[in-house]
mmCIF file of C-alpha atoms in Angstrom:
data_model
loop_
_atom_site.group_PDB
_atom_site.id
_atom_site.type_symbol
_atom_site.label_atom_id
_atom_site.label_comp_id
_atom_site.label_asym_id
_atom_site.label_seq_id
_atom_site.Cartn_x
_atom_site.Cartn_y
_atom_site.Cartn_z
ATOM 1 C CA MET A 1 -64.692 37.704 30.783
ATOM 2 C CA ASP A 2 -67.666 38.507 28.536
ATOM 3 C CA ASP A 3 -67.787 36.252 25.453
ATOM 4 C CA ASP A 4 -69.166 39.178 23.439
ATOM 5 C CA VAL A 5 -65.943 41.198 23.763
ATOM 6 C CA LEU A 6 -63.934 38.292 22.353
ATOM 7 C CA ARG A 7 -66.406 37.909 19.473
ATOM 8 C CA ARG A 8 -66.233 41.613 18.657
ATOM 9 C CA TRP A 9 -62.454 41.584 18.637
ATOM 10 C CA GLN A 10 -62.342 38.393 16.543
ATOM 11 C CA ARG A 11 -64.660 39.771 13.882
ATOM 12 C CA GLY A 12 -62.491 42.840 13.390
ATOM 13 C CA TRP A 13 -59.261 40.836 13.602
ATOM 14 C CA SER A 14 -60.551 38.460 10.931
ATOM 15 C CA VAL A 15 -61.485 41.377 8.653
ATOM 16 C CA ALA A 16 -58.036 42.923 9.127
ATOM 17 C CA ARG A 17 -56.352 39.605 8.266
ATOM 18 C CA GLU A 18 -58.840 38.885 5.463
ATOM 19 C CA TRP A 19 -59.885 35.614 7.083
ATOM 20 C CA THR A 20 -63.515 35.268 6.035
ATOM 21 C CA ASP A 21 -64.243 31.620 6.895
ATOM 22 C CA TYR A 22 -65.239 31.381 10.545
ATOM 23 C CA THR A 23 -68.062 30.008 12.631
ATOM 24 C CA GLU A 24 -68.904 29.288 16.278
ATOM 25 C CA VAL A 25 -69.340 25.781 17.690
ATOM 26 C CA ASP A 26 -70.189 25.054 21.350
ATOM 27 C CA GLY A 27 -68.917 28.457 22.475
ATOM 28 C CA VAL A 28 -65.667 28.196 20.486
ATOM 29 C CA ILE A 29 -65.006 30.473 17.504
ATOM 30 C CA VAL A 30 -63.387 28.485 14.701
ATOM 31 C CA VAL A 31 -61.394 30.585 12.219
ATOM 32 C CA ARG A 32 -60.248 28.627 9.180
ATOM 33 C CA VAL A 33 -57.033 30.454 8.346
ATOM 34 C CA GLY A 34 -55.824 28.018 5.706
ATOM 35 C CA GLU A 35 -52.091 28.787 5.958
ATOM 36 C CA PRO A 36 -49.662 25.821 5.862
ATOM 37 C CA ASP A 37 -48.464 26.273 9.444
ATOM 38 C CA ARG A 38 -51.764 27.668 10.737
ATOM 39 C CA ARG A 39 -54.724 25.836 9.277
ATOM 40 C CA VAL A 40 -57.199 26.828 11.957
ATOM 41 C CA GLU A 41 -57.446 29.100 14.997
ATOM 42 C CA TYR A 42 -59.764 28.293 17.906
ATOM 43 C CA LEU A 43 -60.804 31.244 20.092
ATOM 44 C CA ALA A 44 -62.678 30.943 23.352
ATOM 45 C CA THR A 45 -63.063 32.350 26.832
ATOM 46 C CA GLU A 46 -61.739 30.299 29.733
ATOM 47 C CA GLN A 47 -65.074 28.574 30.366
ATOM 48 C CA HIS A 48 -64.824 26.978 26.908
ATOM 49 C CA ALA A 49 -61.063 26.274 26.984
ATOM 50 C CA THR A 50 -61.487 22.526 27.472
ATOM 51 C CA THR A 51 -63.777 22.314 24.441
ATOM 52 C CA ALA A 52 -61.336 24.337 22.333
ATOM 53 C CA ALA A 53 -58.433 22.110 23.363
ATOM 54 C CA ARG A 54 -60.421 18.994 22.489
ATOM 55 C CA MET A 55 -61.243 20.423 19.054
ATOM 56 C CA ALA A 56 -57.561 21.098 18.398
ATOM 57 C CA HIS A 57 -56.532 17.624 19.548
ATOM 58 C CA THR A 58 -59.115 15.832 17.437
ATOM 59 C CA ASP A 59 -59.172 17.804 14.191
ATOM 60 C CA ALA A 60 -57.550 16.439 11.036
ATOM 61 C CA ASN A 61 -54.908 19.154 10.651
ATOM 62 C CA PRO A 62 -51.171 18.398 10.659
ATOM 63 C CA ALA A 63 -49.413 18.613 14.005
ATOM 64 C CA GLY A 64 -48.452 22.161 14.896
ATOM 65 C CA SER A 65 -50.997 23.814 12.601
ATOM 66 C CA SER A 66 -54.007 24.062 14.939
ATOM 67 C CA TRP A 67 -53.770 27.183 17.093
ATOM 68 C CA LEU A 68 -55.765 28.483 20.057
ATOM 69 C CA LYS A 69 -56.294 31.820 21.782
ATOM 70 C CA ILE A 70 -57.979 31.583 25.173
ATOM 71 C CA ALA A 71 -59.155 34.733 26.969
ATOM 72 C CA THR A 72 -58.637 34.462 30.706
ATOM 73 C CA THR A 73 -57.841 36.270 33.932
ATOM 74 C CA SER A 74 -55.522 33.420 35.005
ATOM 75 C CA ARG A 75 -52.829 32.158 32.652
ATOM 76 C CA GLN A 76 -51.961 29.398 35.130
ATOM 77 C CA ARG A 77 -55.468 27.925 35.153
ATOM 78 C CA VAL A 78 -55.668 27.920 31.357
ATOM 79 C CA ALA A 79 -52.187 26.422 30.985
ATOM 80 C CA ALA A 80 -53.293 23.460 33.081
ATOM 81 C CA VAL A 81 -56.406 22.957 30.936
ATOM 82 C CA LEU A 82 -54.490 23.163 27.649
ATOM 83 C CA HIS A 83 -51.768 20.658 28.584
ATOM 84 C CA PRO A 84 -50.172 18.982 26.596
ATOM 85 C CA LEU A 85 -50.627 21.663 23.917
ATOM 86 C CA GLU A 86 -47.573 23.861 23.362
ATOM 87 C CA LEU A 87 -47.898 27.277 25.017
ATOM 88 C CA ILE A 88 -46.458 29.940 22.705
ATOM 89 C CA ARG A 89 -46.967 33.272 24.482
ATOM 90 C CA THR A 90 -49.471 35.389 26.366
ATOM 91 C CA GLU A 91 -50.945 38.434 24.640
ATOM 92 C CA ARG A 92 -53.182 41.068 26.176
ATOM 93 C CA LEU A 93 -56.661 41.986 24.925
ATOM 94 C CA LEU A 94 -57.052 45.766 25.271
ATOM 95 C CA THR A 95 -59.776 48.348 24.751
ATOM 96 C CA ILE A 96 -60.216 52.119 24.743
ATOM 97 C CA SER A 97 -62.729 54.823 23.979
ATOM 98 C CA LEU A 98 -61.161 56.082 20.764
ATOM 99 C CA SER A 99 -61.688 59.716 21.695
ATOM 100 C CA ASP A 100 -59.523 59.111 24.798
ATOM 101 C CA GLN A 101 -56.491 57.806 22.911
ATOM 102 C CA GLN A 102 -53.584 60.208 23.097
ATOM 103 C CA SER A 103 -52.983 62.070 19.850
ATOM 104 C CA SER A 104 -49.560 62.067 18.205
ATOM 105 C CA GLN A 105 -48.219 64.055 15.261
ATOM 106 C CA VAL A 106 -46.293 62.605 12.327
ATOM 107 C CA PRO A 107 -42.581 63.503 12.645
ATOM 108 C CA ALA A 108 -41.520 66.122 10.134
ATOM 109 C CA GLN A 109 -39.312 63.885 7.980
ATOM 110 C CA TYR A 110 -42.115 61.371 7.329
ATOM 111 C CA GLU A 111 -45.124 61.466 5.014
ATOM 112 C CA LEU A 112 -48.505 60.085 6.041
ATOM 113 C CA ASP A 113 -50.495 57.998 3.563
ATOM 114 C CA VAL A 114 -54.026 56.893 4.467
ATOM 115 C CA SER A 115 -56.051 54.441 2.399
ATOM 116 C CA ALA A 116 -59.592 53.983 3.674
ATOM 117 C CA THR A 117 -62.663 52.164 2.450
ATOM 118 C CA PRO A 118 -65.822 51.695 4.509
ATOM 119 C CA GLY A 119 -64.763 49.228 7.198
ATOM 120 C CA LEU A 120 -61.013 49.030 6.542
ATOM 121 C CA ILE A 121 -58.270 51.602 7.105
ATOM 122 C CA ASP A 122 -54.589 51.314 6.155
ATOM 123 C CA VAL A 123 -51.970 53.827 7.268
ATOM 124 C CA GLU A 124 -48.339 54.127 6.178
ATOM 125 C CA LEU A 125 -45.562 56.497 7.184
ATOM 126 C CA ARG A 126 -42.937 56.860 4.462
ATOM 127 C CA THR A 127 -39.549 58.446 4.048
ATOM 128 C CA ASP A 128 -37.328 58.439 0.961
ATOM 129 C CA GLY A 129 -40.036 56.478 -0.834
ATOM 130 C CA LYS A 130 -39.910 53.570 1.623
ATOM 131 C CA THR A 131 -42.406 52.444 4.262
ATOM 132 C CA ALA A 132 -41.109 53.167 7.757
ATOM 133 C CA ALA A 133 -44.244 52.221 9.728
ATOM 134 C CA SER A 134 -47.715 50.934 8.997
ATOM 135 C CA GLY A 135 -50.931 49.718 10.554
ATOM 136 C CA ARG A 136 -54.453 48.571 9.813
ATOM 137 C CA MET A 137 -57.811 48.997 11.515
ATOM 138 C CA ALA A 138 -61.082 47.235 10.745
ATOM 139 C CA VAL A 139 -64.279 49.132 11.560
ATOM 140 C CA LEU A 140 -67.456 47.191 12.316
ATOM 141 C CA GLY A 141 -70.203 49.441 13.586
ATOM 142 C CA ALA A 142 -69.022 51.129 16.784
ATOM 143 C CA ASP A 143 -65.935 48.891 17.077
ATOM 144 C CA ALA A 144 -62.524 49.532 15.535
ATOM 145 C CA VAL A 145 -59.983 46.699 15.753
ATOM 146 C CA ALA A 146 -56.320 47.600 15.268
ATOM 147 C CA ASP A 147 -53.923 45.013 13.852
ATOM 148 C CA VAL A 148 -50.482 44.550 12.247
ATOM 149 C CA ILE A 149 -48.973 47.724 13.709
ATOM 150 C CA TYR A 150 -45.360 47.656 12.535
ATOM 151 C CA THR A 151 -42.303 49.898 12.524
ATOM 152 C CA ALA A 152 -39.219 48.972 10.490
ATOM 153 C CA PRO A 153 -36.168 48.474 12.761
ATOM 154 C CA PRO A 154 -34.167 51.505 11.532
ATOM 155 C CA HIS A 155 -37.107 53.795 12.392
ATOM 156 C CA ARG A 156 -38.042 52.544 15.848
ATOM 157 C CA ARG A 157 -38.167 54.728 18.987
ATOM 158 C CA ARG A 158 -39.142 57.797 16.965
ATOM 159 C CA GLY A 159 -42.848 57.866 17.811
ATOM 160 C CA LEU A 160 -43.975 56.408 14.480
ATOM 161 C CA ALA A 161 -46.230 53.713 15.932
ATOM 162 C CA ARG A 162 -47.944 56.351 18.065
ATOM 163 C CA ALA A 163 -48.521 58.471 14.955
ATOM 164 C CA VAL A 164 -49.901 55.442 13.089
ATOM 165 C CA MET A 165 -52.339 54.686 15.924
ATOM 166 C CA SER A 166 -53.409 58.323 16.059
ATOM 167 C CA ALA A 167 -54.131 58.425 12.319
ATOM 168 C CA LEU A 168 -56.045 55.130 12.463
ATOM 169 C CA ALA A 169 -58.200 56.329 15.358
ATOM 170 C CA ASP A 170 -59.004 59.622 13.632
ATOM 171 C CA VAL A 171 -60.283 57.885 10.498
ATOM 172 C CA ALA A 172 -62.150 55.233 12.507
ATOM 173 C CA ILE A 173 -63.962 57.944 14.457
ATOM 174 C CA ASP A 174 -64.891 59.594 11.162
ATOM 175 C CA GLN A 175 -66.390 56.232 10.117
ATOM 176 C CA GLY A 176 -68.539 56.112 13.248
ATOM 177 C CA ALA A 177 -66.425 53.958 15.570
ATOM 178 C CA THR A 178 -66.282 54.774 19.272
ATOM 179 C CA THR A 179 -64.508 51.792 20.853
ATOM 180 C CA GLY A 180 -61.054 50.410 20.044
ATOM 181 C CA LEU A 181 -60.035 46.786 20.516
ATOM 182 C CA LEU A 182 -56.721 45.036 19.885
ATOM 183 C CA SER A 183 -54.506 42.160 20.941
ATOM 184 C CA ALA A 184 -51.071 43.286 22.102
ATOM 185 C CA SER A 185 -47.954 41.158 22.035
ATOM 186 C CA PRO A 186 -45.557 41.469 24.995
ATOM 187 C CA ASP A 187 -43.321 43.693 22.848
ATOM 188 C CA GLY A 188 -46.183 45.935 21.743
ATOM 189 C CA LEU A 189 -47.895 46.261 25.122
ATOM 190 C CA PRO A 190 -45.878 49.284 26.388
ATOM 191 C CA LEU A 191 -46.912 51.296 23.312
ATOM 192 C CA TYR A 192 -50.628 50.767 23.884
ATOM 193 C CA GLN A 193 -50.363 51.321 27.615
ATOM 194 C CA SER A 194 -48.691 54.672 26.893
ATOM 195 C CA LEU A 195 -51.696 55.548 24.707
ATOM 196 C CA ASP A 196 -54.084 54.762 27.617
ATOM 197 C CA TRP A 197 -55.492 51.470 26.321
ATOM 198 C CA SER A 198 -56.896 49.326 29.155
ATOM 199 C CA PRO A 199 -56.635 45.542 29.681
ATOM 200 C CA VAL A 200 -59.682 43.319 29.284
ATOM 201 C CA ALA A 201 -58.071 39.883 29.610
ATOM 202 C CA ASP A 202 -54.978 37.855 28.866
ATOM 203 C CA LEU A 203 -54.958 35.836 25.645
ATOM 204 C CA VAL A 204 -53.068 32.585 26.101
ATOM 205 C CA VAL A 205 -51.738 31.463 22.709
ATOM 206 C CA ALA A 206 -51.093 27.767 22.146
ATOM 207 C CA ARG A 207 -50.918 25.202 19.361
ATOM 208 C CA THR A 208 -50.799 21.473 18.860
ATOM 209 C CA ARG A 209 -47.284 20.125 19.336
ATOM 210 C CA LEU A 210 -44.961 19.310 16.505
ATOM 211 C CA PRO A 211 -43.629 15.732 16.405
ATOM 212 C CA SER A 212 -40.531 15.124 18.531
ATOM 213 C CA VAL A 213 -37.265 14.898 16.621
ATOM 214 C CA GLY A 214 -34.814 12.145 17.490
#
């Protein structure tokens, strides 16, 4: 996998999460998140997985608070390299030409609210004054990185996430973006596949292990 794709996704992901403190060391992107249970996130392609794992093992953060995302075409190979780190899940890094994403209308009983500044777009769908679905997209040049796409449980399976993605893409295109990037969880993957997003690589998510109890 091309390191540049991972860097492009990370920059947008960091903007969307408002994580501004990051750097790159020996091919590994180091994002200083600063949250109690996630102090740092190491991102790397498979060729730098061993370096990323060593950084996590040797940093000064409490056990369980150093996380990794490794882009790969083989989860099994990366799992062997990361041992004995705890494997959490496997996400999927996806991309699309934004003009190719399927368009979806907002269902009649919901209201669309868009808040956009140069480089950051927030979308909400509301009903009865409450947020039913929401999403965010960071725009950096030609890239638009979608993140935190969420539908409240009572409103799921009504096409709201599709409408959120459609609204985000429309505004991103207006801001000059042409390419979409995102990381999909296993639960979210069917949505993006239905919108014609294409896989780039798996993202193996791991962290340092918490101390054993007992």
